[in-house]
Amino acid sequence: MTVTPLTIRGFRIWKGWLDAAAQAELIAALRPVLKAAPLYRPATPRGKKMSVRMTSAGQCGWFSDAAGYRYIDHHPSGAPWPAIPEPVLKIWRSLGDGDRMPECCLVNYYDSEAKLGLHQDKDEADFSYPVLSISLGDDGLFRMGGDRRGGPTESVWLNSGDVVTMGGEARLAYHGVDRIRFGSSRLLPKGGRLNLTLRVVT
Ligand code: MD6
Ligand code: FE
């Protein structure tokens, strides 16, 4: 477990924050979430299906279609979003914010082909709260930039068990996932990478 984060461009990267037992506990806790709220592929406002599959837990979930990026209060199937599992909330209590708990846990699943283009997380109402991200399964190449698209970036491989917090000046920094090292972890039986991002939304 790291006690001091690796800090790149204001992103704080807690390498190996979760040991093997903690990672397995999270996967077990996520299984019923994925059953109640199956992964889907959102479409961008321009009409292109994303390669990353997504779902959410919490009071609201992140969604996108022709009408734009936003949070919605139920799964696209109409089912309510499941609650954020306790082992996930525990990580927020350690590394997230002390005043408010997250309202959304966005779950991203990357297969061997999936990637996530450079973006800012700006669909939330108050940027004074950090976004916390948890990596599970295969390694992902995480790219971090600054407050404008096209500026310099640096990349780091995120491994299973790493936690990243994006707060302060980095809260609105551009970031994305260029590729997955498919099969690099044995945490998920079918391979791939799961990323959880916790956000205060309202
Ligand atoms: C991912 N993460 O790592 C995608 N956003 O799969 C994000 O988009 C992200 O890792 C905000 C803060 C941290 C992140
Ligand atoms: Fe993001």
XYZ file of C-alpha atoms and ligand atoms in Angstrom:
217
model
C 0.000 0.000 0.000
C 1.381 3.413 -0.906
C 1.381 6.186 1.668
C 2.519 8.915 -0.708
C 0.984 9.246 -4.140
C 2.901 9.545 -7.361
C 1.794 12.984 -8.585
C 1.705 13.733 -12.306
C 0.198 17.001 -13.538
C -1.848 17.220 -10.334
C -3.261 13.697 -10.711
C -2.473 11.771 -7.541
C -1.778 8.111 -8.292
C -1.902 5.735 -5.345
C -0.042 2.752 -6.835
C -1.117 -0.560 -5.331
C -3.623 1.021 -2.923
C -5.716 -2.172 -3.025
C -4.083 -5.504 -2.274
C -5.228 -8.746 -3.929
C -7.831 -9.459 -1.234
C -9.305 -5.948 -1.485
C -9.481 -6.243 -5.289
C -11.263 -9.601 -5.034
C -13.699 -8.118 -2.502
C -14.522 -5.304 -4.935
C -15.121 -7.711 -7.814
C -17.465 -9.764 -5.641
C -19.316 -6.590 -4.614
C -19.625 -5.465 -8.241
C -21.127 -8.722 -9.493
C -24.678 -7.928 -8.253
C -24.325 -4.347 -9.519
C -23.578 -5.592 -13.042
C -26.462 -8.042 -12.792
C -28.982 -5.352 -11.732
C -27.586 -2.722 -14.113
C -26.027 -4.437 -17.138
C -23.217 -2.764 -19.091
C -24.271 -0.853 -22.223
C -22.449 1.172 -24.868
C -23.509 4.828 -24.778
C -23.542 6.845 -27.999
C -21.731 10.168 -28.159
C -23.799 13.281 -28.952
C -22.424 12.931 -32.507
C -23.996 9.488 -32.784
C -20.956 7.215 -32.503
C -21.156 4.244 -30.114
C -18.414 4.349 -27.503
C -16.048 1.367 -27.360
C -16.143 1.367 -23.545
C -19.135 -0.345 -21.943
C -20.638 1.448 -18.973
C -23.073 1.280 -16.125
C -23.431 3.033 -12.775
C -24.301 2.630 -9.117
C -25.610 5.346 -6.820
C -28.395 7.939 -6.889
C -27.540 8.800 -10.481
C -25.652 7.326 -13.393
C -23.710 8.847 -16.250
C -25.365 8.594 -19.657
C -24.882 9.866 -23.166
C -26.898 9.881 -26.379
C -27.850 12.355 -29.104
C -29.252 14.661 -26.409
C -25.815 15.013 -24.780
C -23.772 13.951 -21.771
C -25.663 13.947 -18.471
C -26.596 12.088 -15.319
C -29.891 10.196 -15.223
C -31.716 8.739 -12.225
C -32.251 5.206 -13.588
C -30.600 2.635 -15.857
C -31.605 2.951 -19.553
C -33.709 -0.215 -19.023
C -35.827 1.728 -16.524
C -34.451 -0.169 -13.521
C -33.149 1.860 -10.575
C -29.375 2.174 -10.232
C -28.104 -0.208 -7.545
C -26.472 1.259 -4.435
C -22.736 1.930 -4.401
C -21.200 -1.104 -2.651
C -19.731 -0.537 0.800
C -16.140 -1.600 -0.110
C -16.177 1.099 -2.804
C -17.400 3.771 -0.353
C -14.627 2.758 2.034
C -12.009 3.872 -0.517
C -13.742 7.263 -0.838
C -13.607 7.670 2.943
C -9.835 7.148 2.829
C -8.873 9.132 -0.272
C -11.960 11.094 -1.393
C -13.737 13.982 0.295
C -14.580 14.236 3.998
C -17.694 16.393 3.622
C -19.744 14.585 1.012
C -20.129 11.019 -0.192
C -20.178 10.174 -3.916
C -23.556 10.164 -5.668
C -22.350 8.232 -8.685
C -20.016 5.311 -9.191
C -19.511 5.076 -12.937
C -18.361 1.600 -13.977
C -16.353 1.406 -17.215
C -15.439 -1.929 -18.822
C -12.692 -2.109 -21.450
C -12.311 -5.168 -23.677
C -9.152 -5.652 -25.778
C -10.271 -3.027 -28.323
C -11.737 -0.355 -26.062
C -10.284 3.073 -25.427
C -11.489 6.397 -24.090
C -10.559 9.613 -25.873
C -9.171 12.655 -24.087
C -11.954 14.378 -22.172
C -12.725 16.546 -19.160
C -15.130 15.398 -16.442
C -17.393 18.429 -16.307
C -20.960 17.138 -16.102
C -20.967 17.609 -12.305
C -22.248 20.740 -10.551
C -19.370 21.433 -8.157
C -15.741 20.960 -9.176
C -14.443 21.490 -5.643
C -14.982 17.768 -5.015
C -12.430 15.341 -6.437
C -13.114 12.481 -8.829
C -11.656 9.208 -7.546
C -10.861 6.348 -9.911
C -10.189 2.694 -9.123
C -8.507 0.371 -11.627
C -9.220 -3.380 -11.632
C -8.093 -6.100 -14.019
C -5.915 -5.514 -17.077
C -3.449 -2.629 -17.244
C -4.623 0.566 -18.937
C -2.459 3.321 -20.408
C -3.788 6.518 -18.790
C -2.983 9.827 -20.475
C -3.049 13.065 -18.477
C -3.006 16.592 -19.844
C -3.961 20.029 -18.658
C -6.873 22.396 -19.007
C -6.781 22.611 -22.778
C -7.074 20.013 -25.493
C -3.907 19.779 -27.567
C -1.557 20.713 -24.714
C 1.267 18.485 -23.470
C 0.358 15.138 -21.910
C 2.081 12.436 -19.870
C 1.052 8.795 -19.617
C 1.219 6.152 -16.928
C 0.182 2.508 -16.913
C -2.555 1.982 -14.331
C -2.444 -1.518 -12.841
C -5.088 -3.444 -10.961
C -5.428 -1.988 -7.470
C -4.227 1.517 -8.344
C -6.384 4.460 -7.251
C -6.206 7.920 -8.843
C -7.615 11.121 -7.378
C -8.203 14.106 -9.598
C -8.858 17.216 -7.531
C -7.779 20.804 -7.119
C -6.226 22.306 -10.228
C -6.306 18.892 -11.910
C -10.064 18.459 -11.442
C -10.809 19.744 -14.938
C -7.700 18.372 -16.607
C -8.002 16.425 -19.852
C -7.388 12.685 -19.549
C -8.131 9.443 -21.381
C -7.231 5.786 -21.812
C -5.218 4.979 -24.956
C -5.156 1.205 -24.738
C -5.449 -1.886 -22.607
C -2.809 -4.572 -22.123
C -5.336 -7.366 -22.615
C -4.645 -10.465 -20.528
C -2.144 -8.726 -18.228
C -4.205 -9.511 -15.110
C -6.045 -12.609 -13.975
C -8.503 -10.743 -11.730
C -11.366 -10.894 -14.243
C -11.998 -14.414 -15.586
C -12.725 -13.125 -19.106
C -10.012 -10.463 -19.038
C -10.388 -6.762 -19.653
C -10.253 -3.736 -17.407
C -12.842 -2.335 -15.022
C -12.547 1.255 -13.889
C -14.760 2.797 -11.233
C -15.025 6.567 -10.967
C -16.685 8.091 -7.930
C -18.185 11.546 -8.198
C -20.190 14.064 -6.219
C -22.680 15.116 -8.885
C -25.140 17.711 -7.541
C -10.471 5.161 -16.841
N -11.096 7.271 -16.156
O -9.465 5.208 -16.138
C -11.227 6.371 -17.182
N -11.984 10.433 -14.952
O -10.883 4.125 -17.323
C -11.534 8.514 -16.221
O -12.105 8.993 -17.172
C -11.284 9.333 -15.055
O -9.602 7.884 -14.176
C -11.788 11.236 -13.923
C -10.856 10.957 -12.939
C -10.120 9.847 -13.015
C -10.315 8.988 -14.087
Fe -12.863 10.956 -16.875
